[in-house]
Coordinates of C-alpha atoms in Angstrom, one line a residue:
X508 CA 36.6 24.5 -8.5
X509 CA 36.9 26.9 -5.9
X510 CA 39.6 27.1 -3.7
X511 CA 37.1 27.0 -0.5
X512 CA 37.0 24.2 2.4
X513 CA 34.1 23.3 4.3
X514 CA 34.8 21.1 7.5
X515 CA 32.1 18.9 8.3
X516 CA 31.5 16.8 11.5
X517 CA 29.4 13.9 10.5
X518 CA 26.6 11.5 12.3
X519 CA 24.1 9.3 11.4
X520 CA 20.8 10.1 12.4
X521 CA 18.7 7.0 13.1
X522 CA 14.8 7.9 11.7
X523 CA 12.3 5.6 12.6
X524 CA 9.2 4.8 10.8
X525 CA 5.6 3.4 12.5
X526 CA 2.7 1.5 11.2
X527 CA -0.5 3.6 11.5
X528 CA -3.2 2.2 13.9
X529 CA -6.5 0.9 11.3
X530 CA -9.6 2.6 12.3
X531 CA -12.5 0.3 12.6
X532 CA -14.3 -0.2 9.3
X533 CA -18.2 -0.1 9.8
X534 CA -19.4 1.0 6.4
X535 CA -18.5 -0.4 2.4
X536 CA -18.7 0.2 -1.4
X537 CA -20.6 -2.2 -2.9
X538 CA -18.9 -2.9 -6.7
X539 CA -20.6 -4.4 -9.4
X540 CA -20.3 -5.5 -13.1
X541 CA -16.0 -4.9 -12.2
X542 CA -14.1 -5.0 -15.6
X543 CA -10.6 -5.0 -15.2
X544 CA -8.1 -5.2 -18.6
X545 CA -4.8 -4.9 -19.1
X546 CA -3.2 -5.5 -23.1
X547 CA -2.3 -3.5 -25.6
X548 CA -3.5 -0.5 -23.0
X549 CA -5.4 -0.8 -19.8
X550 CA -8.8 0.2 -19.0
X551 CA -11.6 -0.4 -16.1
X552 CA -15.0 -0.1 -15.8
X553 CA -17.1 -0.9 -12.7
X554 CA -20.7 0.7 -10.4
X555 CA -21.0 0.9 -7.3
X556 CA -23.3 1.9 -4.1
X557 CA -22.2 3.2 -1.5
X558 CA -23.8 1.4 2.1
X559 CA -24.4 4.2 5.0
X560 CA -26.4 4.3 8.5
X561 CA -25.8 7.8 10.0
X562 CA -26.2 11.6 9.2
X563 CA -22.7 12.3 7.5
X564 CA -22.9 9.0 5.7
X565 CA -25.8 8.7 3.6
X566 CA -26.3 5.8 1.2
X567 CA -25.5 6.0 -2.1
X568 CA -28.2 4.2 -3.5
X569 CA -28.2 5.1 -7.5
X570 CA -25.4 3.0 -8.7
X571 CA -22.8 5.5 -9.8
X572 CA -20.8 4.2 -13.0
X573 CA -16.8 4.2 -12.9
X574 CA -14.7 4.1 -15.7
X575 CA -11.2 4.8 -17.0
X576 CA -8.1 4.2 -18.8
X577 CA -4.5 3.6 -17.8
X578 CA -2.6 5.1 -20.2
X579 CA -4.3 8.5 -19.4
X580 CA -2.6 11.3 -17.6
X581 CA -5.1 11.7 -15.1
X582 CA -6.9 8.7 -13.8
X583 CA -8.6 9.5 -10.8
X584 CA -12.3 10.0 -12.4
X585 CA -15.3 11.2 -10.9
X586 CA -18.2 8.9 -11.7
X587 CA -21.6 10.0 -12.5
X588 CA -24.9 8.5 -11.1
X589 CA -24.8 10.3 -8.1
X590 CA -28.2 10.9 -5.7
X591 CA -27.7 14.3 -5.1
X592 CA -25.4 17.4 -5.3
X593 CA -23.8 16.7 -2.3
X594 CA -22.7 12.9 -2.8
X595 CA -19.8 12.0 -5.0
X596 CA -17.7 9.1 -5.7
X597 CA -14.3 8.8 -7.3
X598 CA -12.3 5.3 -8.7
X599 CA -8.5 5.0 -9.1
X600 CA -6.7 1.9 -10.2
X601 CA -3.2 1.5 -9.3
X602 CA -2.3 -1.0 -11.6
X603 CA 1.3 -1.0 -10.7
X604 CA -0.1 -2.3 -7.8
X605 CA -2.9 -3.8 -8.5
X606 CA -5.3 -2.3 -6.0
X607 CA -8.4 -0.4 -6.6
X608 CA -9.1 3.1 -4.6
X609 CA -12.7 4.2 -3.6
X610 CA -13.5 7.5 -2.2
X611 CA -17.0 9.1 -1.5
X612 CA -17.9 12.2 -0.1
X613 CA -20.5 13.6 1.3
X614 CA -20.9 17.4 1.9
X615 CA -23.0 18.4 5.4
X616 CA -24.5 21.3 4.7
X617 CA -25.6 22.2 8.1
X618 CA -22.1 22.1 9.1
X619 CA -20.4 23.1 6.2
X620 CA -17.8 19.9 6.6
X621 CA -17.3 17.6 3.8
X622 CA -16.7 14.0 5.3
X623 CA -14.6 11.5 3.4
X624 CA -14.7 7.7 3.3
X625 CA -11.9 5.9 1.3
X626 CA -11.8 2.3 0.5
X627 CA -8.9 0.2 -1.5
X628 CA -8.8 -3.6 -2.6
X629 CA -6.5 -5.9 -4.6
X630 CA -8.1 -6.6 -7.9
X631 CA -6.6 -8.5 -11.5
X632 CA -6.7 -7.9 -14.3
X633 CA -8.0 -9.9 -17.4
X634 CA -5.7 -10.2 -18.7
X635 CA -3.3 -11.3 -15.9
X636 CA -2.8 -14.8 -14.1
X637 CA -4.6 -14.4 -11.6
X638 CA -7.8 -13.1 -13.5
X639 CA -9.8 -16.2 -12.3
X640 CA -9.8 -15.0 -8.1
X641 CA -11.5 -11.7 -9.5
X642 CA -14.8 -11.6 -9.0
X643 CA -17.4 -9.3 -11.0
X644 CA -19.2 -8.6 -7.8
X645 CA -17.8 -7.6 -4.2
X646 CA -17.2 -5.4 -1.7
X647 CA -14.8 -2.9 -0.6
X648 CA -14.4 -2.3 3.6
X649 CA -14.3 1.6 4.0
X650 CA -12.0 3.8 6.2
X651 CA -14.0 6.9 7.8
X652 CA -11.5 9.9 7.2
X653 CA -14.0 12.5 8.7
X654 CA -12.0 11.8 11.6
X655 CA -8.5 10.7 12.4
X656 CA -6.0 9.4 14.6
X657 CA -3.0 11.5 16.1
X658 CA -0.6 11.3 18.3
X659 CA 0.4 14.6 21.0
X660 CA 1.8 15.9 24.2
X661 CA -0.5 16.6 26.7
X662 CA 1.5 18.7 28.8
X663 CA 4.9 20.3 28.2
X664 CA 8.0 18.2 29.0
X665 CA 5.6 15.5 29.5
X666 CA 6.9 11.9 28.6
X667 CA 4.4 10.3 27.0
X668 CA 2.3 10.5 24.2
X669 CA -1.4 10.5 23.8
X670 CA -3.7 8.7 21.0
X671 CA -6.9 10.5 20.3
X672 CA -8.8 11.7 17.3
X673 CA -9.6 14.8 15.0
X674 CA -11.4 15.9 12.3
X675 CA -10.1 15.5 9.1
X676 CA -8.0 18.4 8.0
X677 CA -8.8 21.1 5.4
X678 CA -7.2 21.6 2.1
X679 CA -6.1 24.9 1.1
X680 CA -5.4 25.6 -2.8
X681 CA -1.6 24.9 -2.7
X682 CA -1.6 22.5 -0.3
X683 CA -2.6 18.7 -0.5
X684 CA -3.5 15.5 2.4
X685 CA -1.7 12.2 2.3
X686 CA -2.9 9.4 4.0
X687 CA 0.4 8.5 5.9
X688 CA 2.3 4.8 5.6
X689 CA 5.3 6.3 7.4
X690 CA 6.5 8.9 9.5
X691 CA 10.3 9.6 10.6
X692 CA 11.4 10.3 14.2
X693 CA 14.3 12.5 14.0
X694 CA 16.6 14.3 17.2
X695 CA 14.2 17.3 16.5
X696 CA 11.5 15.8 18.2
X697 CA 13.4 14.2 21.4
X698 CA 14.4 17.9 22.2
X699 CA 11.0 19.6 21.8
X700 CA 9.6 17.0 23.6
X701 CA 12.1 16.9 26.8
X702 CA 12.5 20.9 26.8
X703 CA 9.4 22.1 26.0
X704 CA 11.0 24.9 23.5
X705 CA 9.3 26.3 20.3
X706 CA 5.9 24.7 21.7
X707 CA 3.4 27.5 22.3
X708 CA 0.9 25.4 23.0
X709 CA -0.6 22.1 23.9
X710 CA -1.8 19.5 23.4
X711 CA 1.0 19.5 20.9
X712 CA 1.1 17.8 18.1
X713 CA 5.1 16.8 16.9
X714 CA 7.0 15.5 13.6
X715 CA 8.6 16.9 10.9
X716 CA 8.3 14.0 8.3
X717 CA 6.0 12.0 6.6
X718 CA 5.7 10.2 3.4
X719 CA 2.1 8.7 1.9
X720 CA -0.5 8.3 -0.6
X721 CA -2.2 11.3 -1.8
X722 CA -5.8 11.6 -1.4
X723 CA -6.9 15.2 -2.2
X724 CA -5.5 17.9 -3.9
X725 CA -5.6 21.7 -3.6
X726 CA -6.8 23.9 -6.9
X727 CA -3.4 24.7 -7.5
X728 CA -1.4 21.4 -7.3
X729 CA -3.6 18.8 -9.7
X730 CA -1.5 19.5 -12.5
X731 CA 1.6 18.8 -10.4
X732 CA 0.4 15.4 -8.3
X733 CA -2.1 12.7 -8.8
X734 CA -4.4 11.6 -6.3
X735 CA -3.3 7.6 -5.9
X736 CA 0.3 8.6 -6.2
X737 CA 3.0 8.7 -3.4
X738 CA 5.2 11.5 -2.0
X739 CA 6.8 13.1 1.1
X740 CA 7.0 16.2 2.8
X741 CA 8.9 17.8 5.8
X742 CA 7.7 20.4 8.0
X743 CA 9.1 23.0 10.4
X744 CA 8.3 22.7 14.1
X745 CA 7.3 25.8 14.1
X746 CA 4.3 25.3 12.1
X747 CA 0.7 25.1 12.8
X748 CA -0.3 21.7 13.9
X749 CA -1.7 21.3 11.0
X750 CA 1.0 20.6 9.8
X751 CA 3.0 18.3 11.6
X752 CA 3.3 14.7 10.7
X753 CA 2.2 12.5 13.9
X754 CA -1.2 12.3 12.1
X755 CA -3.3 9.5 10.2
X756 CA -4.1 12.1 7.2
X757 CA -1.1 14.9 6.8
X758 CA -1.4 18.5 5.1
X759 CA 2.3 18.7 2.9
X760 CA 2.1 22.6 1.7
X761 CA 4.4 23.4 -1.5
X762 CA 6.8 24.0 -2.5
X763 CA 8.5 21.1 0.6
X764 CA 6.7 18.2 -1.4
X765 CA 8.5 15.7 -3.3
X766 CA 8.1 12.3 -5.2
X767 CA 10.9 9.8 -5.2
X768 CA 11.8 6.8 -6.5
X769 CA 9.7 3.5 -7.6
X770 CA 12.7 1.8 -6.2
X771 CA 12.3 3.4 -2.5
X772 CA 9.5 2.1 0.1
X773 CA 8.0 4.9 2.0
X774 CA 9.9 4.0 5.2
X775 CA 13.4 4.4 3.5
X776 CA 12.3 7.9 1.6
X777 CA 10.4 9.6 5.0
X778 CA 14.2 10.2 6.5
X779 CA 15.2 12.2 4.1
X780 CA 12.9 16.0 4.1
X781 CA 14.4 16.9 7.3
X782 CA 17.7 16.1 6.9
X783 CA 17.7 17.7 3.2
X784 CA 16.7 20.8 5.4
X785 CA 18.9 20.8 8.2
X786 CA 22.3 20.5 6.0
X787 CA 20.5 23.5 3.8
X788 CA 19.6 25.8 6.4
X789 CA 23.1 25.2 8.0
X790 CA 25.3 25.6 4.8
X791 CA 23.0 28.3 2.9
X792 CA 21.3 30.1 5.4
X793 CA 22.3 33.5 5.9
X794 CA 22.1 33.1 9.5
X795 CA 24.8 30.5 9.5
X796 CA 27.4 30.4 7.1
X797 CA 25.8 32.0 4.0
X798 CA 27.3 30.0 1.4
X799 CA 26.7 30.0 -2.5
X800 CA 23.0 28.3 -3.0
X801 CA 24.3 25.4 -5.9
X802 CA 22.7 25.5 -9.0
X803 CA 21.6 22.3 -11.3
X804 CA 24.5 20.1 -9.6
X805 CA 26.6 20.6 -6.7
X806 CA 27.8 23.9 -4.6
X807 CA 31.0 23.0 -5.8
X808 CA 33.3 23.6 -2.5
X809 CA 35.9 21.3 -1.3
X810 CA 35.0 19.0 1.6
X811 CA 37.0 17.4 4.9
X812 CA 34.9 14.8 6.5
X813 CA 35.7 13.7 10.3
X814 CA 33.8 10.7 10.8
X815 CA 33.7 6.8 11.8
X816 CA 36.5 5.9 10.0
X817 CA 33.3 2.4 8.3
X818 CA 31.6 5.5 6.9
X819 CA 34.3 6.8 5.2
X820 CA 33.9 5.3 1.8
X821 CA 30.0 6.3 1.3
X822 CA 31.1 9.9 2.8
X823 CA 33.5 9.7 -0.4
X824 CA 31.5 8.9 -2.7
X825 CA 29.0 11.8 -1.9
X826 CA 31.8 14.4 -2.6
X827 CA 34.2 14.3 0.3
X828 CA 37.3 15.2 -1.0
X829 CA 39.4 14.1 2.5
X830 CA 38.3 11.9 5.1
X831 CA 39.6 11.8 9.0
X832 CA 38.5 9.1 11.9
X833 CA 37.2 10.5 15.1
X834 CA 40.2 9.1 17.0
X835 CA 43.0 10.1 15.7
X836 CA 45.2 11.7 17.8
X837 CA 46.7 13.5 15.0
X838 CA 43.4 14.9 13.5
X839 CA 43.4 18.4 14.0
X840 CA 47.0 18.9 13.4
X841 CA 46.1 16.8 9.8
X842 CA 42.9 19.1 8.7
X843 CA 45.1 22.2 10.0
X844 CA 47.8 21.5 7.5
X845 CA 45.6 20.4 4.3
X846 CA 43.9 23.5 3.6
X847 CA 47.2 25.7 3.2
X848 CA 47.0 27.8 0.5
X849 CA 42.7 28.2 0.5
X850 CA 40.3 29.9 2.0
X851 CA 38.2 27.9 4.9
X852 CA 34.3 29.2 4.6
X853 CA 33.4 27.3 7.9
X854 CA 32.4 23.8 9.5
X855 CA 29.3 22.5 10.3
X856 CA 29.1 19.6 13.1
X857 CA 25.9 17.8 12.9
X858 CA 26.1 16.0 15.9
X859 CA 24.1 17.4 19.4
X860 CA 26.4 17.4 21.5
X861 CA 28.8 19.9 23.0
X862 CA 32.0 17.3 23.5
X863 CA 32.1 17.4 19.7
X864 CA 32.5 21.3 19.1
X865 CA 36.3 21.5 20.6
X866 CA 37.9 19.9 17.5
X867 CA 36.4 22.0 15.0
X868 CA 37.2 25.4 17.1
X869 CA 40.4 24.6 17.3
X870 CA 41.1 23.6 13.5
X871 CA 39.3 26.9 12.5
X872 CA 41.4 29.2 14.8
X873 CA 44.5 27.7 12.9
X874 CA 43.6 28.3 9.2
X875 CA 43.2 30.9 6.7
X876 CA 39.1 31.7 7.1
X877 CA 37.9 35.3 6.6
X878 CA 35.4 34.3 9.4
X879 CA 35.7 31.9 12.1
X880 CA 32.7 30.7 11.4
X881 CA 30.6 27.0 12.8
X882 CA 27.2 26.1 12.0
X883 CA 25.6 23.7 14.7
X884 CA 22.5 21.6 14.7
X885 CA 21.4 22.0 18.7
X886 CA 19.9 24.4 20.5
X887 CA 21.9 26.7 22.4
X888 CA 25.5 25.4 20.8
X889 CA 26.6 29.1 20.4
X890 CA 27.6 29.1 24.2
X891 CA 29.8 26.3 23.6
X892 CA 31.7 28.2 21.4
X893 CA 35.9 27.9 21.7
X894 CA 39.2 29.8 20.5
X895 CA 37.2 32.7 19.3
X896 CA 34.9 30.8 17.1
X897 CA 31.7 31.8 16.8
X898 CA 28.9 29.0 16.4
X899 CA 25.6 29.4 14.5
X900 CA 22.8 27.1 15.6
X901 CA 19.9 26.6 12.6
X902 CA 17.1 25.1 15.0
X903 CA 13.9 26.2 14.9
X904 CA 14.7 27.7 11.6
X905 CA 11.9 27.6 8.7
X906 CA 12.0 26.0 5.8
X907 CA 11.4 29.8 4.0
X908 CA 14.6 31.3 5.9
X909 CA 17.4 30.3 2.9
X910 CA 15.3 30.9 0.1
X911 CA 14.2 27.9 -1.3

């Protein structure tokens, strides 16, 4: 290991995650002749119309035929029986799940838009114990995603938020849309919002995370995700507003998309892009303390911890070698003395506030550091700066600035 220290300042971030208004269904798939079976391996087979009353949603009336099987890489399928060049339908079955996905588009070739309907139910299989409340024939209430709901700021420093609607967003080939189920609301946002900094225009659309289902994917990324499947993504606020995550249906642009965990809901896994990318861009950025990118495991420096002293024991078992409550009265003379003999790289303080920055100053003018050296999370921490330290701040950074 190397004989380096970090000195971290610790705080939990609260990140809150919100339903998603329904829009009002007017339109449906009509299924028929639904085969659902689950055994030895799973397959499904189904047709179904599509019922329309306005320009950008024609009927389908040709039955188009679904089918597919379970065990398949790939099963999103494009089903055949379409009326025209310009009308297609695709089926998924989330048989983890159990709910069937619909989607039909329609291409407008007057204004070169392709609208999008999606649709999903809870169906049973066969095979299952509840095969006797599936029917062979029924419908499936569609959501219009030619338009959706967002949230923004109407005016800078304004305090509220507005609800209104957009078209659906574009796709570009290493990109992909999620249909949202959660979205995190992180410091980030409070500080745009009551400053008005890094906005260059409004409305404005904030958030940084959002986790979903996927429900179109760009050329380069269907050998990577699956339509049906969920994942998250965090964005900079610097961004196009595109981008950012206070939107029914949200563009995640590789390489910041991830899946996670069968074990996780969405609304424990959305908290966790941004603050992956705020430790990052603090401890790896050049522009703050520059330190080794980590390879397949850890970074492998040592750790001291100040922090509540309940938070202590998940703290080490993350990797903090030594722990130190916020109140003793002893703490910096303690961290001064433990890191005799090795080299101190820096401290990073997570939390937004200036009253926090004296402690680490102080410990890093008294140890053996080739640079006096603090990364900081808020805006305009560098003028707090104390006992010759010099603080770093990483807001506003992109995701793009430490490499990875």
């Amino acid at each position: 290991m190397r004989t380096s220290t970090i000195l971290a300042l610790a705080a939990s971030t609260l990140a809150l995650a919100s339903p998603l208004l329904e829009l009002e269904v007017t339109h449906q798939f009509a299924v028929t002749k639904f085969v659902f079976g689950c055994s030895a391996s799973c397959s499904w087979s189904f047709n179904v119309t599509v019922q329309g009353e306005f320009g950008n949603h024609p009927e389908l009336k040709t039955p188009a035929t679904c089918s597919g099987g379970l065990d398949e890489d790939h099963d999103y399928k494009k089903c055949v029986g379409v009326d025209s060049e310009t009308q297609e339908v695709f089926a998924y079955i989330d048989k983890d799940n159990n709910l069937l996905r619909l989607q039909y588009a329609v291409d407008n070739l007057e204004d070169h838009h392709t609208y999008r309907y999606y649709g999903e139910k809870e169906v049973y299989a066969s095979t299952s114990e509840n095969a006797k409340l599936q029917n062979e024939d029924f419908f499936v209430p569609e959501q219009n995603a030619s338009h959706e709901q967002y949230l923004y700021l109407e005016t800078p420093k304004g305090p509220s938020v507005v609800i209104a609607e957009a078209s659906y967003p574009s796709c570009g080939p290493n990109e992909l849309i999620i249909k949202a189920t959660a979205m995190a609301i992180n410091p980030a946002e409070v500080i745009v919002q009551k400053t008005g900094m890094l906005l260059t225009k409004y409305p404005a659309v904030l958030g940084c995370d959002a986790a979903g289902v996927v429900v179109e994917l760009g050329a380069n990324l269907t050998s990577r995700f699956q339509v049906g499947e969920h994942v998250l993504g965090a964005t900079s606020p610097l961004e196009d507003y595109k981008y950012d995550r206070f939107q029914e249906y949200v563009v995640l642009k590789a390489p910041s998309i991830a899946r996670f965990p069968e074990n996780f809901r969405d609304v424990e896994a959305v908290v966790l892009p941004f603050g992956f990318n705020t430790a990052a861009s603090c401890l790896f950025a050049k522009e703050t303390l520059g330190l080794n990118l980590p390879g397949n495991t850890a970074a492998d420096y040592e750790v001291m911890a100040i922090a509540s002293e309940k938070n202590h024991g998940i703290l080490r078992n993350i990797g903090a070698g030594e722990c130190f409550g916020y109140h003793d009265p002893d703490m910096a003379k303690r961290i001064t003395e433990k890191p005799k003999g090795k080299r101190v790289v820096g401290a990073l303080d997570a939390i937004p506030k200036q009253e926090t920055i004296g402690t680490p100053c102080e410990i890093l003018e008294h140890v053996d550091a080739e640079e006096k050296v603090m990364a900081a999370v808020p805006p305009g921490a560098e003028a707090w700066a104390e006992n010759n330290v010099v603080v770093k701040t990483n807001f506003g950074f992109d995701k793009e600035t430490f490499g990875r």
